[in-house]
Coordinates of N, CA and C in Angstrom, one line a residue:
X1 N 0.8 -22.5 -25.1 CA -0.1 -22.8 -23.9 C -0.6 -21.4 -23.7
X2 N -1.9 -21.3 -23.5 CA -2.7 -20.0 -23.2 C -2.7 -19.9 -21.6
X3 N -2.3 -18.6 -21.1 CA -2.2 -18.4 -19.8 C -3.6 -17.8 -19.3
X4 N -4.4 -18.5 -18.6 CA -5.8 -18.0 -18.2 C -5.7 -17.5 -16.8
X5 N -5.5 -16.3 -16.6 CA -5.4 -15.8 -15.2 C -6.8 -15.3 -14.7
X6 N -7.1 -15.7 -13.6 CA -8.4 -15.3 -12.9 C -8.5 -13.8 -12.7
X7 N -9.5 -13.2 -13.3 CA -9.8 -11.8 -13.1 C -11.2 -11.7 -12.6
X8 N -11.5 -11.2 -11.3 CA -12.7 -11.2 -10.7 C -13.6 -10.2 -11.4
X9 N -14.9 -10.4 -11.4 CA -15.8 -9.4 -12.0 C -15.8 -8.1 -11.0
X10 N -16.0 -6.9 -11.6 CA -15.9 -5.8 -10.9 C -17.4 -5.2 -10.7
X11 N -17.9 -5.0 -9.5 CA -19.2 -4.5 -9.2 C -19.2 -3.1 -8.6
X12 N -18.0 -2.7 -8.4 CA -17.8 -1.4 -7.7 C -18.3 -0.3 -8.7
X13 N -19.2 0.7 -8.3 CA -19.6 1.7 -9.0 C -19.8 3.0 -8.3
X14 N -19.4 4.1 -9.0 CA -19.7 5.4 -8.3 C -21.2 5.6 -7.9
X15 N -22.1 5.1 -8.7 CA -23.5 5.2 -8.5 C -23.9 4.5 -7.0
X16 N -23.2 3.4 -6.7 CA -23.5 2.6 -5.5 C -23.0 3.5 -4.3
X17 N -21.8 4.1 -4.4 CA -21.3 5.0 -3.4 C -22.3 6.3 -3.2
X18 N -22.7 6.8 -4.3 CA -23.6 7.9 -4.3 C -24.8 7.6 -3.4
X19 N -25.5 6.5 -3.9 CA -26.8 6.1 -3.2 C -26.5 5.8 -1.6
X20 N -25.5 5.1 -1.4 CA -25.2 4.9 0.1 C -24.9 6.1 0.9
X21 N -24.2 7.1 0.3 CA -23.8 8.4 0.9 C -25.1 9.0 1.3
X22 N -26.2 8.9 0.5 CA -27.5 9.6 0.7 C -28.1 9.0 1.9
X23 N -27.8 7.8 2.3 CA -28.5 7.2 3.6 C -28.1 7.8 4.9
X24 N -27.0 8.5 4.8 CA -26.3 9.1 6.1 C -26.4 10.7 6.0
X25 N -26.2 11.2 7.3 CA -26.3 12.7 7.4 C -24.9 13.0 7.4
X26 N -24.4 14.0 6.6 CA -23.0 14.5 6.6 C -22.9 16.1 7.2
X27 N -21.8 16.4 7.8 CA -21.7 17.6 8.4 C -21.6 18.8 7.3
X28 N -21.3 18.5 6.0 CA -21.2 19.5 5.0 C -21.5 18.9 3.6
X29 N -21.5 19.7 2.7 CA -21.7 19.2 1.3 C -20.5 18.5 0.8
X30 N -20.7 17.7 -0.2 CA -19.6 16.8 -0.7 C -19.8 16.7 -2.1
X31 N -18.8 16.3 -2.8 CA -19.0 15.7 -4.3 C -18.1 14.5 -4.4
X32 N -18.6 13.8 -5.4 CA -17.8 12.4 -5.6 C -17.2 12.5 -7.0
X33 N -16.0 12.0 -7.0 CA -15.2 12.0 -8.3 C -14.8 10.5 -8.5
X34 N -15.1 9.9 -9.6 CA -14.6 8.6 -9.9 C -13.1 8.6 -10.3
X35 N -12.4 7.5 -9.9 CA -11.0 7.4 -10.1 C -10.8 6.0 -10.5
X36 N -9.6 5.7 -11.0 CA -9.3 4.4 -11.7 C -9.8 3.2 -10.7
X37 N -9.6 3.2 -9.5 CA -9.8 2.1 -8.6 C -10.8 2.4 -7.6
X38 N -11.5 3.6 -7.6 CA -12.4 3.9 -6.6 C -13.0 5.3 -6.7
X39 N -13.5 5.9 -5.6 CA -14.2 7.1 -5.6 C -13.7 8.1 -4.6
X40 N -13.3 9.3 -5.0 CA -12.9 10.4 -4.0 C -14.3 11.0 -3.5
X41 N -14.3 11.2 -2.1 CA -15.3 11.9 -1.5 C -14.7 13.2 -1.1
X42 N -15.1 14.3 -1.7 CA -14.4 15.6 -1.5 C -15.3 16.4 -0.7
X43 N -14.9 16.8 0.6 CA -15.5 17.6 1.5 C -14.9 19.0 1.5
X44 N -15.3 20.1 1.8 CA -14.7 21.4 1.9 C -13.2 21.4 2.7
X45 N -13.2 20.5 3.8 CA -12.0 20.6 4.5 C -11.3 19.3 4.5
X46 N -11.7 18.3 3.7 CA -11.0 17.0 3.7 C -11.4 16.2 2.5
X47 N -10.7 15.2 2.2 CA -10.9 14.3 1.1 C -10.6 12.8 1.6
X48 N -11.5 12.0 1.2 CA -11.4 10.6 1.5 C -11.6 9.7 0.2
X49 N -10.8 8.7 0.1 CA -10.8 7.9 -1.1 C -11.3 6.5 -0.7
X50 N -12.5 6.1 -1.3 CA -12.9 4.8 -1.2 C -12.4 3.9 -2.2
X51 N -11.6 3.0 -1.8 CA -10.8 2.2 -2.9 C -11.5 0.8 -3.0
X52 N -11.6 0.4 -4.3 CA -12.0 -0.9 -4.6 C -10.9 -1.9 -4.7
X53 N -11.0 -2.9 -3.9 CA -9.9 -3.9 -3.9 C -10.2 -5.2 -4.5
X54 N -9.3 -6.1 -4.4 CA -9.5 -7.5 -5.0 C -10.8 -8.1 -4.5
X55 N -11.5 -8.7 -5.4 CA -12.9 -9.2 -5.2 C -13.8 -8.3 -4.5
X56 N -13.6 -7.0 -4.9 CA -14.5 -5.9 -4.4 C -14.4 -5.7 -2.9
X57 N -13.3 -6.1 -2.4 CA -13.0 -5.7 -1.0 C -12.8 -4.1 -1.0
X58 N -13.4 -3.5 0.0 CA -13.6 -2.1 0.0 C -12.7 -1.5 1.1
X59 N -12.0 -0.4 0.9 CA -11.2 0.2 2.2 C -11.3 1.7 1.8
X60 N -10.6 2.5 2.7 CA -10.5 3.9 2.5 C -9.2 4.4 2.9
X61 N -8.8 5.6 2.3 CA -7.6 6.4 2.5 C -8.0 7.8 2.9
X62 N -7.4 8.3 4.0 CA -7.7 9.7 4.1 C -6.7 10.5 3.3
X63 N -7.2 11.2 2.4 CA -6.2 11.8 1.3 C -5.7 13.3 1.8
X64 N -6.6 14.1 2.2 CA -6.3 15.4 2.6 C -7.1 16.0 3.7
X65 N -6.4 16.9 4.4 CA -7.1 17.5 5.6 C -6.7 18.9 5.7
X66 N -7.7 19.8 5.7 CA -7.5 21.3 5.8 C -6.4 21.8 4.8
X67 N -6.6 21.2 3.6 CA -5.8 21.6 2.5 C -4.4 21.0 2.4
X68 N -4.1 20.0 3.3 CA -2.8 19.4 3.2 C -2.9 17.9 2.9
X69 N -2.0 17.4 2.1 CA -2.0 16.1 1.8 C -1.7 15.2 3.0
X70 N -2.3 14.1 3.3 CA -2.0 13.4 4.5 C -1.8 11.9 4.1
X71 N -2.5 11.3 3.3 CA -2.5 9.9 2.8 C -2.3 8.9 4.0
X72 N -3.4 8.8 4.8 CA -3.4 7.9 6.0 C -4.3 6.6 5.6
X73 N -3.8 5.5 5.7 CA -4.5 4.3 5.2 C -5.5 4.0 6.3
X74 N -6.4 3.1 5.9 CA -7.5 2.7 6.8 C -7.1 2.2 8.1
X75 N -6.2 1.2 8.1 CA -5.8 0.6 9.3 C -5.2 1.6 10.3
X76 N -4.3 2.4 9.9 CA -3.6 3.3 10.8 C -4.8 4.5 11.3
X77 N -5.7 4.8 10.5 CA -6.7 5.7 10.9 C -7.7 5.2 12.0
X78 N -8.0 3.8 11.7 CA -8.9 3.2 12.7 C -8.1 2.9 14.0
X79 N -6.8 2.6 14.0 CA -6.1 2.4 15.2 C -6.0 3.7 16.1
X80 N -5.9 4.8 15.3 CA -5.9 6.1 16.1 C -7.2 6.6 16.6
X81 N -8.3 6.3 15.9 CA -9.7 6.8 16.2 C -10.7 5.9 16.8
X82 N -10.5 4.6 16.7 CA -11.5 3.6 17.3 C -10.9 2.8 18.4
X83 N -11.5 3.1 19.6 CA -11.0 2.5 20.8 C -11.1 0.9 20.7
X84 N -9.9 0.3 20.9 CA -9.7 -1.1 20.9 C -9.7 -1.7 19.6
X85 N -9.5 -0.9 18.6 CA -9.4 -1.4 17.1 C -8.1 -2.3 17.1
X86 N -8.3 -3.5 16.6 CA -7.2 -4.4 16.5 C -7.0 -5.2 17.7
X87 N -7.7 -4.9 18.8 CA -7.5 -5.7 20.1 C -8.7 -6.4 20.4
X88 N -9.8 -6.1 20.0 CA -11.1 -6.8 20.2 C -11.7 -7.1 18.9
X89 N -12.3 -8.2 18.7 CA -12.8 -8.7 17.4 C -14.2 -8.0 17.1
X90 N -14.9 -7.6 18.2 CA -16.3 -7.1 17.9 C -16.4 -5.6 18.1
X91 N -15.2 -4.8 17.9 CA -15.1 -3.5 18.1 C -16.3 -2.6 17.4
X92 N -16.9 -3.2 16.3 CA -17.8 -2.4 15.5 C -19.3 -3.0 15.8
X93 N -19.4 -3.8 16.7 CA -20.6 -4.5 16.9 C -21.8 -3.6 17.1
X94 N -21.7 -2.5 17.7 CA -22.9 -1.6 17.8 C -23.2 -0.9 16.5
X95 N -22.4 -1.0 15.6 CA -22.7 -0.3 14.3 C -23.7 -1.2 13.4
X96 N -23.9 -2.4 13.8 CA -24.6 -3.3 13.0 C -24.2 -3.4 11.5
X97 N -23.0 -3.5 11.3 CA -22.4 -3.7 10.0 C -23.0 -4.8 9.2
X98 N -23.0 -4.8 8.0 CA -23.5 -6.0 7.1 C -22.3 -7.1 7.0
X99 N -21.1 -6.7 7.2 CA -20.1 -7.7 7.3 C -20.2 -8.9 6.3
X100 N -20.3 -8.6 5.1 CA -20.3 -9.7 4.1 C -19.0 -10.2 3.9
X101 N -18.7 -11.5 4.3 CA -17.5 -12.1 4.1 C -17.3 -13.1 3.0
X102 N -18.3 -12.9 2.0 CA -18.1 -13.8 0.8 C -16.9 -13.8 0.2
X103 N -16.4 -14.9 -0.2 CA -15.1 -15.0 -0.8 C -15.1 -14.3 -2.2
X104 N -15.9 -14.6 -3.0 CA -15.9 -14.0 -4.3 C -16.9 -12.7 -4.4
X105 N -16.4 -11.9 -5.4 CA -17.3 -10.6 -5.6 C -18.6 -11.0 -6.1
X106 N -19.5 -10.1 -5.6 CA -21.0 -10.2 -6.1 C -21.5 -8.8 -6.0
X107 N -22.6 -8.5 -6.7 CA -23.2 -7.1 -6.4 C -23.5 -6.8 -4.9
X108 N -24.2 -7.9 -4.3 CA -24.6 -7.7 -2.9 C -23.4 -7.6 -1.9
X109 N -22.4 -8.4 -2.1 CA -21.1 -8.3 -1.3 C -20.6 -6.9 -1.5
X110 N -20.4 -6.5 -2.7 CA -19.7 -5.2 -3.0 C -20.6 -4.0 -2.2
X111 N -21.8 -4.0 -2.4 CA -22.7 -2.9 -1.9 C -22.7 -3.0 -0.4
X112 N -22.6 -4.2 0.2 CA -22.5 -4.3 1.7 C -21.1 -3.8 2.2
X113 N -20.0 -4.1 1.4 CA -18.7 -3.6 1.8 C -18.7 -2.0 1.7
X114 N -19.1 -1.5 0.7 CA -19.2 -0.1 0.6 C -20.0 0.6 1.6
X115 N -21.2 -0.1 2.0 CA -22.1 0.4 3.1 C -21.3 0.5 4.5
X116 N -20.6 -0.6 4.7 CA -19.9 -0.8 5.9 C -18.8 0.3 6.1
X117 N -18.1 0.4 4.9 CA -17.0 1.5 4.9 C -17.6 2.9 5.3
X118 N -18.7 3.3 4.5 CA -19.3 4.6 4.6 C -19.8 4.7 6.0
X119 N -20.5 3.7 6.6 CA -21.0 3.8 7.9 C -19.8 4.1 8.9
X120 N -18.8 3.3 8.8 CA -17.6 3.6 9.8 C -17.1 5.0 9.6
X121 N -17.0 5.6 8.3 CA -16.5 7.0 8.1 C -17.6 7.9 8.8
X122 N -18.8 7.6 8.7 CA -19.9 8.5 9.3 C -19.9 8.5 10.7
X123 N -19.4 7.5 11.4 CA -19.5 7.4 12.8 C -18.2 7.9 13.4
X124 N -17.1 7.4 12.8 CA -15.8 7.8 13.5 C -15.0 9.0 12.9
X125 N -15.3 9.4 11.7 CA -14.5 10.3 11.0 C -15.2 11.8 10.7
X126 N -16.3 12.1 11.5 CA -16.9 13.4 11.1 C -16.0 14.5 11.5
X127 N -15.2 14.4 12.6 CA -14.2 15.5 13.0 C -13.2 15.7 11.9
X128 N -12.7 14.5 11.3 CA -11.8 14.7 10.2 C -12.5 15.4 9.0
X129 N -13.7 15.0 8.7 CA -14.4 15.5 7.6 C -14.6 17.1 7.8
X130 N -14.8 17.5 9.0 CA -15.1 18.9 9.3 C -13.8 19.6 9.5
X131 N -12.6 19.0 9.4 CA -11.3 19.7 9.7 C -10.9 19.9 11.1
X132 N -11.5 19.1 11.9 CA -11.3 19.3 13.5 C -10.6 18.2 14.2
X133 N -10.1 17.2 13.4 CA -9.7 16.0 14.1 C -8.3 16.3 14.7
X134 N -8.2 16.0 16.0 CA -6.9 16.2 16.8 C -6.2 14.9 17.0
X135 N -6.9 13.7 17.1 CA -6.3 12.4 17.2 C -5.3 12.0 16.2
X136 N -5.4 12.6 15.1 CA -4.5 12.3 13.9 C -3.4 13.3 13.7
X137 N -3.3 14.3 14.6 CA -2.3 15.4 14.4 C -0.8 14.8 14.3
X138 N -0.5 13.7 15.0 CA 0.8 13.2 14.9 C 1.1 12.7 13.5
X139 N 0.2 12.4 12.8 CA 0.2 11.8 11.4 C 0.0 12.9 10.3
X140 N -0.4 14.0 10.6 CA -0.6 15.1 9.6 C 0.5 16.0 9.4

């Protein structure tokens, strides 16, 4: 009997991350490096990993800060830096995120998920990117 496991199509591409990054203003130069499951965004004082998940669900991990490894997952970082994160359902309302909740992966859903992740990073993580974040000190 043949085992037919479902494997979702992967639409996550470094080129999508690159195009979306260009839509926003960043406090310093950066470079992108493709990795097995995502893309590293490398700034002079920090590094952030944009991770491709199941059905192209997108998340991030704070990888390094001022030359030190930190590996802070998205949920922990958001709890520290976004007021009422996890307590209010519409905490990101003012960001006008695309919030594509499609169950299955698609090019449109993947792009929307990448866009939302990068928008959140651009709004809440600029101090981290510049090496000035103090709210995460207990985790570094």
